[in-house]
Amino acid sequence: MDVIVVGAGIIGLATAWELHRRGAAVTVIDPHPGTGATSAAAGMIAPAAEIAWGQTPLFPLMRVSADLYPDFTAALTRDSGADLGETTTATLVCAGDRADLTALCELSALQSAAGSDLELLTGSRARDLEPALAPGVCGAVLIPGDHAIDPRRVTRALLTVLGDRVIEDRVTGLVGEEGSPAGEAPARTTGVVLASGRRARADQVVLAAGMAHNAIAGAPPLPLRAVHGDVIRLRSDPDAPPLLTRTIRGLVAGRPVYVVPRPDGELVLGATSREDGQAGILAEGVHRLLHDAERLVPGLLGCEITEITARARPGSPDDLPLLGRSDPGLVVSTGYFRHGVLLAPFGARLGADLVLGADSAWLPVGAREAVAPGRFEPDPPPSPQPPAAPLLTARKGS
């Protein structure tokens, strides 16, 4: 089977690799592979810490994807020979003050009810584990099962494995059975049109183009929203002991912030979340991240800033992915919001199942319906009913 995957972020690349491992002939098309939202991501594999109010359908997806991660990373390491920058130390979720601690305890109760393994710690106990934490940290939650990986290393490994199957070009439209695209979704997708003017045919097409999805002629319109985020990368003194050994997440005046240490000494600080349409880096966001991080880890201010990045994450109205079949030749896979790295094994496996028509018995109950791309389409109006026959009544005297 010939498959074209449009988009070379972590979702598109992981899906292409999964298809390749199952014997499909895969081509990935992207003008700038690995440079989109994935390149800015911190890479937290945190099914417990990511649990939030009002997102109950997301919990089982995050959990099953986290369970798939060990096999995913082992196979990718074996195939690529690459170090994926994986850390398996626990995550500490810290409270900046007493009000934050109250909110953290309430959220921890929700996470615990969802089956997460966690432990509530005093501020002093948290500082025993991570001495760089500020004296003002008044409590924390230890989550042993929440780890991290370096998304940039993962995408480089996937690009290495896929090799010349990745084409640097831009897809401008879909091709259907009846010819060239005219801005309308074809009855059956049979290929794509490239910016170079060339057409490429395939038995199946996977659209994993992130925020570029709705710019592709003939693609089914999806309710995507661009959620921009600013991320700062820092490096501490290489001659000093590591500033942190665990991922630090926290609430500061109710605002979320995180610091993810990499095995090579890099620290990733993030991330803002804004829907203002501004693609550039905002001074306000950088200031807030540094201010809030200092409240938790004051030593960050002594680190060198090596990079500041802003990227748009593709979000859906309910923050769940948009993953499913659109027509007999087309599967869409986008809308992963800030969970793209965590959900990559889930998205790759289900995406490949859909393309190949394979059984998905491994899915949690209701998962396929929860991520179906058409779930926001209005229900069709009821069919008009024929008018009721008039009642016949006898006239007086008849």
Tab-separated table of C-alpha atoms in Angstrom:
chain	number	residue	atom	x	y	z
A	1	MET	CA	0.000	0.000	0.000
A	2	ASP	CA	1.286	3.480	-0.944
A	3	VAL	CA	0.633	6.116	1.739
A	4	ILE	CA	1.360	9.847	1.710
A	5	VAL	CA	1.647	11.557	5.098
A	6	VAL	CA	1.284	15.340	4.938
A	7	GLY	CA	3.150	16.963	7.830
A	8	ALA	CA	6.466	16.164	9.512
A	9	GLY	CA	5.815	17.097	13.102
A	10	ILE	CA	5.985	14.383	15.725
A	11	ILE	CA	2.472	13.120	14.887
A	12	GLY	CA	3.061	12.865	11.135
A	13	LEU	CA	6.529	11.347	11.495
A	14	ALA	CA	5.474	8.849	14.173
A	15	THR	CA	2.472	7.795	12.067
A	16	ALA	CA	4.668	7.390	8.981
A	17	TRP	CA	7.185	5.312	10.936
A	18	GLU	CA	4.425	3.090	12.342
A	19	LEU	CA	3.070	2.542	8.836
A	20	HIS	CA	6.561	1.809	7.526
A	21	ARG	CA	7.095	-0.767	10.282
A	22	ARG	CA	3.849	-2.462	9.213
A	23	GLY	CA	4.981	-2.750	5.609
A	24	ALA	CA	3.401	0.281	3.925
A	25	ALA	CA	5.335	2.281	1.320
A	26	VAL	CA	5.342	5.716	2.967
A	27	THR	CA	6.170	9.197	1.691
A	28	VAL	CA	6.172	12.191	4.078
A	29	ILE	CA	5.769	15.688	2.633
A	30	ASP	CA	6.548	18.881	4.564
A	31	PRO	CA	8.316	22.103	3.527
A	32	HIS	CA	10.235	22.334	6.822
A	33	PRO	CA	10.311	18.954	8.598
A	34	GLY	CA	10.451	19.005	12.383
A	35	THR	CA	10.338	22.790	12.789
A	36	GLY	CA	6.719	23.383	13.788
A	37	ALA	CA	5.046	23.105	17.185
A	38	THR	CA	7.059	19.968	18.008
A	39	SER	CA	10.332	21.914	17.928
A	40	ALA	CA	9.113	24.161	20.745
A	41	ALA	CA	7.601	21.432	22.929
A	42	ALA	CA	9.104	20.568	26.300
A	43	GLY	CA	8.309	16.875	25.899
A	44	MET	CA	6.587	16.030	29.180
A	45	ILE	CA	5.136	12.513	29.216
A	46	ALA	CA	2.842	13.455	32.056
A	47	PRO	CA	-0.531	11.695	31.995
A	48	ALA	CA	-1.128	12.570	35.661
A	49	ALA	CA	0.081	16.173	35.792
A	50	GLU	CA	-1.773	17.025	32.570
A	51	ILE	CA	-5.151	16.070	34.027
A	52	ALA	CA	-7.248	19.219	34.226
A	53	TRP	CA	-10.786	20.161	35.135
A	54	GLY	CA	-13.365	19.598	32.400
A	55	GLN	CA	-11.198	17.263	30.282
A	56	THR	CA	-12.350	13.858	31.503
A	57	PRO	CA	-12.460	12.257	27.977
A	58	LEU	CA	-8.760	13.097	27.559
A	59	PHE	CA	-7.593	11.115	30.617
A	60	PRO	CA	-7.785	7.578	29.137
A	61	LEU	CA	-6.080	8.735	25.917
A	62	MET	CA	-3.138	10.171	27.843
A	63	ARG	CA	-2.865	7.090	30.011
A	64	VAL	CA	-2.894	4.581	27.148
A	65	SER	CA	-0.363	6.658	25.198
A	66	ALA	CA	1.960	6.852	28.212
A	67	ASP	CA	1.682	3.066	28.509
A	68	LEU	CA	2.715	2.751	24.843
A	69	TYR	CA	5.762	4.998	25.290
A	70	PRO	CA	8.313	2.426	26.571
A	71	ASP	CA	7.858	0.229	23.488
A	72	PHE	CA	7.778	3.318	21.248
A	73	THR	CA	11.082	4.705	22.544
A	74	ALA	CA	12.783	1.288	22.681
A	75	ALA	CA	11.902	0.563	19.048
A	76	LEU	CA	12.882	4.041	17.843
A	77	THR	CA	16.193	3.887	19.705
A	78	ARG	CA	16.884	0.496	18.167
A	79	ASP	CA	15.965	1.589	14.633
A	80	SER	CA	17.758	4.951	14.729
A	81	GLY	CA	20.607	4.345	17.184
A	82	ALA	CA	19.787	7.752	18.689
A	83	ASP	CA	19.679	8.984	22.270
A	84	LEU	CA	16.162	10.406	22.703
A	85	GLY	CA	17.007	12.499	25.772
A	86	GLU	CA	14.605	10.548	27.949
A	87	THR	CA	14.428	11.197	31.693
A	88	THR	CA	12.594	8.828	34.019
A	89	THR	CA	12.838	10.815	37.251
A	90	ALA	CA	9.577	11.825	38.909
A	91	THR	CA	7.777	15.124	38.406
A	92	LEU	CA	7.292	17.619	41.244
A	93	VAL	CA	4.264	19.903	41.009
A	94	CYS	CA	4.863	22.833	43.359
A	95	ALA	CA	2.705	25.519	44.934
A	96	GLY	CA	3.983	29.092	44.971
A	97	ASP	CA	1.863	30.128	47.973
A	98	ARG	CA	-0.962	28.921	50.238
A	99	ALA	CA	-3.696	29.759	47.738
A	100	ASP	CA	-1.834	27.817	45.050
A	101	LEU	CA	-1.467	24.914	47.480
A	102	THR	CA	-5.239	24.804	48.003
A	103	ALA	CA	-5.793	24.717	44.240
A	104	LEU	CA	-3.076	22.091	43.859
A	105	CYS	CA	-4.656	19.854	46.510
A	106	GLU	CA	-8.042	20.098	44.818
A	107	LEU	CA	-6.529	19.216	41.444
A	108	SER	CA	-4.555	16.377	43.028
A	109	ALA	CA	-7.803	14.880	44.327
A	110	LEU	CA	-9.103	14.837	40.739
A	111	GLN	CA	-5.865	13.272	39.483
A	112	SER	CA	-5.941	10.649	42.223
A	113	ALA	CA	-9.564	9.815	41.436
A	114	ALA	CA	-8.486	9.275	37.829
A	115	GLY	CA	-6.077	6.592	39.022
A	116	SER	CA	-2.831	8.563	39.189
A	117	ASP	CA	-0.136	7.570	41.674
A	118	LEU	CA	0.957	10.660	43.574
A	119	GLU	CA	2.148	11.832	46.983
A	120	LEU	CA	1.498	15.159	48.706
A	121	LEU	CA	4.699	16.642	50.196
A	122	THR	CA	5.484	19.539	52.497
A	123	GLY	CA	7.616	22.337	51.140
A	124	SER	CA	10.624	21.228	53.199
A	125	ARG	CA	10.326	17.649	51.937
A	126	ALA	CA	10.165	18.931	48.350
A	127	ARG	CA	13.361	20.949	48.960
A	128	ASP	CA	15.044	17.808	50.283
A	129	LEU	CA	14.435	16.276	46.870
A	130	GLU	CA	15.271	19.417	44.868
A	131	PRO	CA	17.430	21.846	46.896
A	132	ALA	CA	17.098	24.554	44.206
A	133	LEU	CA	13.424	25.085	45.080
A	134	ALA	CA	12.629	28.442	46.643
A	135	PRO	CA	11.951	28.764	50.391
A	136	GLY	CA	8.492	30.070	49.511
A	137	VAL	CA	7.382	26.773	47.970
A	138	CYS	CA	4.890	25.653	50.608
A	139	GLY	CA	3.950	22.239	49.282
A	140	ALA	CA	4.227	19.938	46.298
A	141	VAL	CA	2.885	16.792	44.725
A	142	LEU	CA	5.327	14.043	43.712
A	143	ILE	CA	4.247	12.066	40.629
A	144	PRO	CA	6.605	9.109	40.074
A	145	GLY	CA	5.133	8.067	36.714
A	146	ASP	CA	5.408	11.414	34.894
A	147	HIS	CA	8.607	11.578	32.850
A	148	ALA	CA	9.998	13.599	29.917
A	149	ILE	CA	11.663	13.187	26.530
A	150	ASP	CA	13.365	15.577	24.106
A	151	PRO	CA	10.976	16.103	21.152
A	152	ARG	CA	13.737	17.531	18.965
A	153	ARG	CA	15.778	14.368	19.387
A	154	VAL	CA	12.699	12.249	18.718
A	155	THR	CA	11.924	14.051	15.452
A	156	ARG	CA	15.568	13.842	14.363
A	157	ALA	CA	15.529	10.107	15.073
A	158	LEU	CA	12.301	9.663	13.094
A	159	LEU	CA	13.724	11.673	10.187
A	160	THR	CA	16.838	9.496	10.262
A	161	VAL	CA	14.812	6.288	10.143
A	162	LEU	CA	12.529	7.550	7.353
A	163	GLY	CA	15.457	8.943	5.353
A	164	ASP	CA	14.692	9.790	1.724
A	165	ARG	CA	11.030	8.979	2.270
A	166	VAL	CA	10.712	12.585	3.519
A	167	ILE	CA	10.233	15.190	0.760
A	168	GLU	CA	10.683	18.893	1.481
A	169	ASP	CA	7.775	20.438	-0.397
A	170	ARG	CA	4.398	21.938	0.449
A	171	VAL	CA	1.065	20.257	-0.215
A	172	THR	CA	-1.415	22.769	-1.622
A	173	GLY	CA	-4.374	20.521	-2.344
A	174	LEU	CA	-5.907	17.074	-2.464
A	175	VAL	CA	-6.574	15.084	-5.618
A	176	GLY	CA	-9.767	13.076	-5.930
A	177	GLU	CA	-11.045	10.378	-8.231
A	178	GLU	CA	-12.569	12.972	-10.530
A	179	GLY	CA	-9.440	15.054	-11.148
A	180	SER	CA	-7.761	18.174	-9.793
A	181	PRO	CA	-8.931	19.815	-6.575
A	182	ALA	CA	-11.244	22.776	-6.853
A	183	GLY	CA	-11.429	23.674	-3.190
A	184	GLU	CA	-14.049	21.045	-2.466
A	185	ALA	CA	-13.412	17.806	-0.623
A	186	PRO	CA	-13.222	14.892	-3.088
A	187	ALA	CA	-15.482	11.861	-2.728
A	188	ARG	CA	-12.326	9.755	-2.421
A	189	THR	CA	-8.846	11.205	-2.003
A	190	THR	CA	-6.292	9.626	-4.319
A	191	GLY	CA	-3.295	11.917	-3.884
A	192	VAL	CA	-1.982	15.431	-3.374
A	193	VAL	CA	-0.865	18.478	-5.350
A	194	LEU	CA	2.494	20.026	-4.412
A	195	ALA	CA	3.562	23.674	-4.537
A	196	SER	CA	5.999	22.667	-7.277
A	197	GLY	CA	2.993	21.730	-9.411
A	198	ARG	CA	3.661	18.017	-9.265
A	199	ARG	CA	0.946	15.546	-8.333
A	200	ALA	CA	1.591	12.499	-6.217
A	201	ARG	CA	-0.838	9.596	-6.068
A	202	ALA	CA	-1.368	7.186	-3.176
A	203	ASP	CA	-3.775	4.549	-1.970
A	204	GLN	CA	-4.188	6.485	1.284
A	205	VAL	CA	-3.374	10.034	2.452
A	206	VAL	CA	-2.875	11.086	6.084
A	207	LEU	CA	-3.310	14.792	6.787
A	208	ALA	CA	-1.187	15.573	9.864
A	209	ALA	CA	-0.450	19.156	8.879
A	210	GLY	CA	-1.241	20.896	12.169
A	211	MET	CA	-2.410	24.476	11.724
A	212	ALA	CA	-1.804	24.245	7.957
A	213	HIS	CA	-4.692	21.773	7.573
A	214	ASN	CA	-7.387	24.246	6.543
A	215	ALA	CA	-5.071	25.926	4.003
A	216	ILE	CA	-4.979	22.746	1.886
A	217	ALA	CA	-7.527	22.882	-0.931
A	218	GLY	CA	-10.049	20.082	-0.644
A	219	ALA	CA	-9.214	19.237	2.964
A	220	PRO	CA	-12.308	18.749	5.132
A	221	PRO	CA	-12.710	21.964	7.159
A	222	LEU	CA	-11.886	21.473	10.820
A	223	PRO	CA	-12.524	23.781	13.810
A	224	LEU	CA	-8.836	24.368	14.599
A	225	ARG	CA	-7.607	27.267	16.702
A	226	ALA	CA	-4.030	28.499	16.952
A	227	VAL	CA	-2.812	28.515	20.564
A	228	HIS	CA	0.523	30.329	20.614
A	229	GLY	CA	3.079	29.618	23.297
A	230	ASP	CA	6.398	31.212	24.261
A	231	VAL	CA	9.154	28.851	25.446
A	232	ILE	CA	12.593	29.733	26.842
A	233	ARG	CA	15.633	27.478	26.712
A	234	LEU	CA	18.434	28.011	29.209
A	235	ARG	CA	21.714	26.419	30.243
A	236	SER	CA	23.271	26.414	33.686
A	237	ASP	CA	26.973	26.490	34.524
A	238	PRO	CA	28.415	23.271	33.014
A	239	ASP	CA	31.021	23.084	35.801
A	240	ALA	CA	28.385	23.206	38.553
A	241	PRO	CA	26.101	20.373	39.682
A	242	PRO	CA	22.786	20.178	37.791
A	243	LEU	CA	20.325	22.802	38.972
A	244	LEU	CA	17.427	20.309	38.819
A	245	THR	CA	17.116	16.555	38.437
A	246	ARG	CA	13.321	16.383	38.089
A	247	THR	CA	10.728	18.162	36.016
A	248	ILE	CA	9.304	21.015	38.082
A	249	ARG	CA	5.756	22.064	37.351
A	250	GLY	CA	3.936	24.573	39.447
A	251	LEU	CA	1.215	27.080	40.120
A	252	VAL	CA	2.237	30.675	40.788
A	253	ALA	CA	-0.687	33.001	41.525
A	254	GLY	CA	-2.828	30.416	39.758
A	255	ARG	CA	-0.687	30.440	36.598
A	256	PRO	CA	0.914	27.196	35.392
A	257	VAL	CA	4.656	27.095	34.718
A	258	TYR	CA	7.181	24.299	34.199
A	259	VAL	CA	10.930	23.721	34.014
A	260	VAL	CA	12.131	20.540	32.298
A	261	PRO	CA	15.799	19.549	32.755
A	262	ARG	CA	17.459	17.689	29.889
A	263	PRO	CA	20.213	15.091	30.422
A	264	ASP	CA	22.631	17.349	28.509
A	265	GLY	CA	22.137	20.246	30.958
A	266	GLU	CA	19.550	22.233	29.003
A	267	LEU	CA	16.523	23.618	30.878
A	268	VAL	CA	13.232	24.223	29.086
A	269	LEU	CA	10.979	26.861	30.649
A	270	GLY	CA	7.418	27.255	29.479
A	271	ALA	CA	4.933	27.915	28.368
A	272	THR	CA	2.507	30.725	27.787
A	273	SER	CA	-0.847	29.977	26.209
A	274	ARG	CA	-2.445	32.744	24.174
A	275	GLU	CA	-4.929	32.998	21.327
A	276	ASP	CA	-4.143	36.549	20.246
A	277	GLY	CA	-3.107	35.742	16.683
A	278	GLN	CA	0.421	37.069	17.257
A	279	ALA	CA	2.944	34.542	15.982
A	280	GLY	CA	6.027	36.339	17.325
A	281	ILE	CA	7.638	36.215	20.752
A	282	LEU	CA	5.940	38.530	23.246
A	283	ALA	CA	7.980	40.400	25.862
A	284	GLU	CA	5.079	40.058	28.297
A	285	GLY	CA	5.143	36.274	27.997
A	286	VAL	CA	8.912	36.055	28.458
A	287	HIS	CA	8.743	38.352	31.490
A	288	ARG	CA	5.951	36.324	33.087
A	289	LEU	CA	7.702	33.004	32.551
A	290	LEU	CA	10.925	34.265	34.137
A	291	HIS	CA	9.037	35.921	37.007
A	292	ASP	CA	6.970	32.816	37.811
A	293	ALA	CA	9.888	30.428	37.420
A	294	GLU	CA	11.982	32.540	39.789
A	295	ARG	CA	9.277	32.112	42.444
A	296	LEU	CA	9.839	28.351	42.272
A	297	VAL	CA	13.524	28.020	41.228
A	298	PRO	CA	15.433	31.274	41.907
A	299	GLY	CA	18.677	29.854	40.493
A	300	LEU	CA	17.213	29.997	36.967
A	301	LEU	CA	18.068	33.693	36.833
A	302	GLY	CA	21.746	32.747	36.914
A	303	CYS	CA	21.405	30.627	33.768
A	304	GLU	CA	22.241	31.623	30.214
A	305	ILE	CA	19.302	32.027	27.840
A	306	THR	CA	20.146	30.123	24.675
A	307	GLU	CA	16.872	30.364	22.761
A	308	ILE	CA	13.371	31.840	22.919
A	309	THR	CA	10.748	30.275	20.689
A	310	ALA	CA	7.084	30.856	19.902
A	311	ARG	CA	4.946	28.365	18.014
A	312	ALA	CA	1.242	27.856	17.328
A	313	ARG	CA	-0.224	24.630	18.677
A	314	PRO	CA	-3.308	23.327	16.824
A	315	GLY	CA	-6.186	23.101	19.269
A	316	SER	CA	-9.732	21.821	18.901
A	317	PRO	CA	-12.807	23.253	20.669
A	318	ASP	CA	-12.606	20.575	23.400
A	319	ASP	CA	-8.777	20.192	23.388
A	320	LEU	CA	-9.007	16.582	22.159
A	321	PRO	CA	-7.345	15.502	18.903
A	322	LEU	CA	-9.157	15.374	15.589
A	323	LEU	CA	-8.265	11.884	14.399
A	324	GLY	CA	-10.319	9.718	12.096
A	325	ARG	CA	-11.266	8.806	8.561
A	326	SER	CA	-12.676	11.578	6.378
A	327	ASP	CA	-13.240	9.683	3.138
A	328	PRO	CA	-12.244	6.221	1.826
A	329	GLY	CA	-8.801	7.532	0.897
A	330	LEU	CA	-8.173	10.128	3.611
A	331	VAL	CA	-7.377	10.061	7.338
A	332	VAL	CA	-6.933	13.299	9.310
A	333	SER	CA	-4.770	13.588	12.432
A	334	THR	CA	-4.385	17.033	13.992
A	335	GLY	CA	-5.678	19.203	16.871
A	336	TYR	CA	-3.411	17.712	19.553
A	337	PHE	CA	-2.983	21.116	21.287
A	338	ARG	CA	-0.225	20.882	23.931
A	339	HIS	CA	-0.452	17.079	24.124
A	340	GLY	CA	1.161	16.187	20.800
A	341	VAL	CA	4.310	14.673	22.287
A	342	LEU	CA	2.457	12.755	24.992
A	343	LEU	CA	-0.129	11.438	22.521
A	344	ALA	CA	2.329	10.605	19.718
A	345	PRO	CA	2.306	6.803	20.259
A	346	PHE	CA	-1.506	6.847	20.519
A	347	GLY	CA	-1.896	9.000	17.393
A	348	ALA	CA	0.605	6.947	15.416
A	349	ARG	CA	-0.963	3.612	16.282
A	350	LEU	CA	-4.579	4.644	15.739
A	351	GLY	CA	-3.665	6.563	12.577
A	352	ALA	CA	-1.943	3.486	11.157
A	353	ASP	CA	-4.875	1.269	12.172
A	354	LEU	CA	-7.261	3.549	10.297
A	355	VAL	CA	-5.102	3.610	7.170
A	356	LEU	CA	-4.623	-0.156	7.097
A	357	GLY	CA	-8.106	-1.110	8.288
A	358	ALA	CA	-6.616	-2.881	11.300
A	359	ASP	CA	-8.366	-3.819	14.504
A	360	SER	CA	-8.087	-1.267	17.334
A	361	ALA	CA	-9.137	-3.448	20.248
A	362	TRP	CA	-6.378	-1.803	22.330
A	363	LEU	CA	-8.301	1.479	22.404
A	364	PRO	CA	-10.091	2.589	25.585
A	365	VAL	CA	-13.862	2.344	25.342
A	366	GLY	CA	-15.279	5.379	23.546
A	367	ALA	CA	-11.860	6.700	22.438
A	368	ARG	CA	-12.546	6.521	18.707
A	369	GLU	CA	-15.753	8.519	19.128
A	370	ALA	CA	-14.034	11.019	21.452
A	371	VAL	CA	-11.494	11.995	18.768
A	372	ALA	CA	-13.716	11.658	15.671
A	373	PRO	CA	-13.142	14.705	13.416
A	374	GLY	CA	-16.860	15.042	12.651
A	375	ARG	CA	-17.968	15.322	16.276
A	376	PHE	CA	-18.514	19.088	15.984
A	377	GLU	CA	-20.644	18.916	12.859
A	378	PRO	CA	-24.283	19.822	13.500
A	379	ASP	CA	-26.724	16.959	13.502
A	380	PRO	CA	-28.655	16.758	10.238
A	381	PRO	CA	-32.154	18.209	10.466
A	382	PRO	CA	-34.911	15.633	10.856
A	383	SER	CA	-36.471	14.429	7.633
A	384	PRO	CA	-39.665	16.312	6.831
A	385	GLN	CA	-42.752	14.332	7.708
A	386	PRO	CA	-45.670	14.146	5.287
A	387	PRO	CA	-48.644	16.194	6.417
A	388	ALA	CA	-51.173	14.312	8.444
A	389	ALA	CA	-54.327	13.304	6.613
A	390	PRO	CA	-57.262	15.563	7.481
A	391	LEU	CA	-59.793	14.160	9.883
A	392	LEU	CA	-63.116	13.342	8.257
A	393	THR	CA	-66.151	14.194	10.303
A	394	ALA	CA	-69.765	13.448	9.519
A	395	ARG	CA	-72.008	16.412	8.842
A	396	LYS	CA	-75.287	16.838	10.724
A	397	GLY	CA	-78.172	15.371	8.952
A	398	SER	CA	-76.175	13.162	6.669
